[in-house]
Amino acid sequence: QVQLVESGGGLVQAGGSLRLSCAASGRTFRNNAMGWFRQAPGKEREFVANITWSGRDTYYVDSVKGRFTISKDNAETTLYLQMNSLKPEDTAVYYCAAKKAYVDYGAYDYWGQGAQVTVSS
């Protein structure tokens, strides 16, 4: 059974940093595009960042550009989201997701259960 498990969420003051991790079990996601999404209370889930299956390209929503960095480890079994200069509006449940192998377009097929990030002002 394929699972994605997020960790690293928590409570931080505005201006602080957190690093989210997303570990895969049941299979490797070495050749999969992966991404981070978030959902704030009362809002729809939104795209935050993604990395293409080759690992060569990354994309970010404008609101996090210059503050967040998405990356995979060398073994490409863990996805990361380094979040710096956090703002209260970054408060949300953060989800990692993966697409089928060798595909950069279309829907995400695998999702984690989410990790809470709370930024206090």
Coordinates of C-alpha atoms in Angstrom, one line a residue:
Q1 CA 0.0 0.0 0.0
V2 CA 1.4 3.4 -1.0
Q3 CA 1.5 6.0 1.7
L4 CA 2.8 9.5 2.0
V5 CA 3.3 10.7 5.6
E6 CA 4.0 14.4 6.4
S7 CA 5.9 15.5 9.5
G8 CA 7.5 18.7 10.8
G9 CA 4.5 20.9 11.3
G10 CA 3.9 22.8 14.5
L11 CA 3.5 26.3 16.0
V12 CA 5.9 29.0 15.2
Q13 CA 6.0 32.8 15.6
A14 CA 5.8 35.1 12.6
G15 CA 9.2 35.4 11.0
G16 CA 10.2 31.9 12.1
S17 CA 11.0 28.8 10.0
L18 CA 9.8 25.2 9.7
R19 CA 10.7 22.4 7.5
L20 CA 8.0 19.9 6.4
S21 CA 9.0 16.4 5.4
C22 CA 7.0 13.9 3.3
A23 CA 8.1 10.3 3.6
A24 CA 7.0 7.7 1.1
S25 CA 6.4 4.0 2.0
G26 CA 5.3 1.2 -0.1
R27 CA 7.2 2.4 -3.1
T28 CA 9.7 5.0 -4.2
F29 CA 8.8 8.3 -5.8
R30 CA 12.1 8.8 -7.5
N31 CA 10.6 9.5 -10.9
N32 CA 7.4 11.2 -9.8
A33 CA 6.4 14.9 -9.8
M34 CA 5.5 15.8 -6.3
G35 CA 4.0 18.9 -4.7
W36 CA 2.8 20.6 -1.6
F37 CA -0.7 22.0 -1.1
R38 CA -2.3 23.7 1.9
Q39 CA -5.8 24.3 3.2
A40 CA -6.6 27.1 5.6
P41 CA -9.8 27.1 7.7
G42 CA -12.8 28.0 5.6
K43 CA -10.8 28.1 2.4
E44 CA -10.3 25.8 -0.5
R45 CA -7.1 23.7 -0.8
E46 CA -4.5 25.7 -2.8
F47 CA -1.3 24.8 -4.6
V48 CA 1.9 25.8 -2.8
A49 CA 4.9 24.3 -4.7
N50 CA 5.9 21.4 -6.9
I51 CA 8.9 19.7 -8.4
T52 CA 8.9 18.0 -11.7
W53 CA 9.6 14.3 -12.0
S54 CA 13.1 14.9 -13.3
G55 CA 13.8 17.2 -10.3
R56 CA 15.0 19.9 -12.6
D57 CA 12.2 22.4 -12.2
T58 CA 10.3 23.8 -9.3
Y59 CA 7.2 26.1 -9.2
Y60 CA 5.7 28.2 -6.5
V61 CA 2.6 30.1 -5.8
D62 CA 3.4 33.8 -5.8
S63 CA 2.6 34.3 -2.1
V64 CA 5.5 32.0 -1.1
K65 CA 8.1 32.8 -3.7
G66 CA 11.4 33.7 -2.1
R67 CA 10.4 32.3 1.3
F68 CA 9.6 28.6 0.6
T69 CA 11.9 26.0 -1.0
I70 CA 10.7 22.5 -2.3
S71 CA 13.3 19.8 -2.6
K72 CA 13.8 16.0 -2.7
D73 CA 16.6 14.1 -0.9
N74 CA 19.4 12.3 -2.9
A75 CA 17.7 9.0 -2.6
E76 CA 14.4 10.7 -3.6
T77 CA 12.4 9.0 -1.0
T78 CA 11.6 12.1 1.0
L79 CA 10.1 15.4 -0.1
Y80 CA 10.8 18.6 1.8
L81 CA 9.3 22.1 2.1
Q82 CA 11.6 24.6 3.8
M83 CA 9.5 27.5 5.0
N84 CA 11.2 30.7 6.1
S85 CA 9.9 34.2 7.1
L86 CA 6.6 32.6 8.0
K87 CA 3.5 34.8 8.2
P88 CA 0.2 34.3 10.0
E89 CA -1.5 33.8 6.6
D90 CA 0.6 30.7 6.0
T91 CA -1.4 29.0 8.8
A92 CA -3.0 25.9 7.2
V93 CA -2.9 22.1 7.0
Y94 CA -0.2 21.2 4.5
Y95 CA -0.5 18.2 2.3
C96 CA 2.1 16.5 0.1
A97 CA 1.1 14.7 -3.1
A98 CA 2.6 12.7 -5.9
K99 CA 1.7 12.0 -9.5
K100 CA 2.2 8.9 -11.5
A101 CA 5.8 8.2 -12.7
Y102 CA 7.2 10.3 -15.5
V103 CA 4.2 12.6 -15.7
D104 CA 4.4 16.4 -15.0
Y105 CA 0.8 17.2 -15.9
G106 CA -2.6 16.2 -14.8
A107 CA -4.0 15.2 -11.4
Y108 CA -2.1 14.1 -8.3
D109 CA -2.7 10.4 -7.6
Y110 CA -1.3 10.0 -4.1
W111 CA -1.9 12.2 -1.0
G112 CA -0.7 12.4 2.5
Q113 CA -2.9 12.9 5.6
G114 CA -1.7 16.5 6.2
A115 CA 0.4 18.4 8.8
Q116 CA -0.8 21.4 10.7
V117 CA 1.3 24.6 10.5
T118 CA 0.3 27.5 12.8
V119 CA 2.0 30.9 12.6
S120 CA 1.3 33.2 15.5
S121 CA 1.5 37.0 15.1

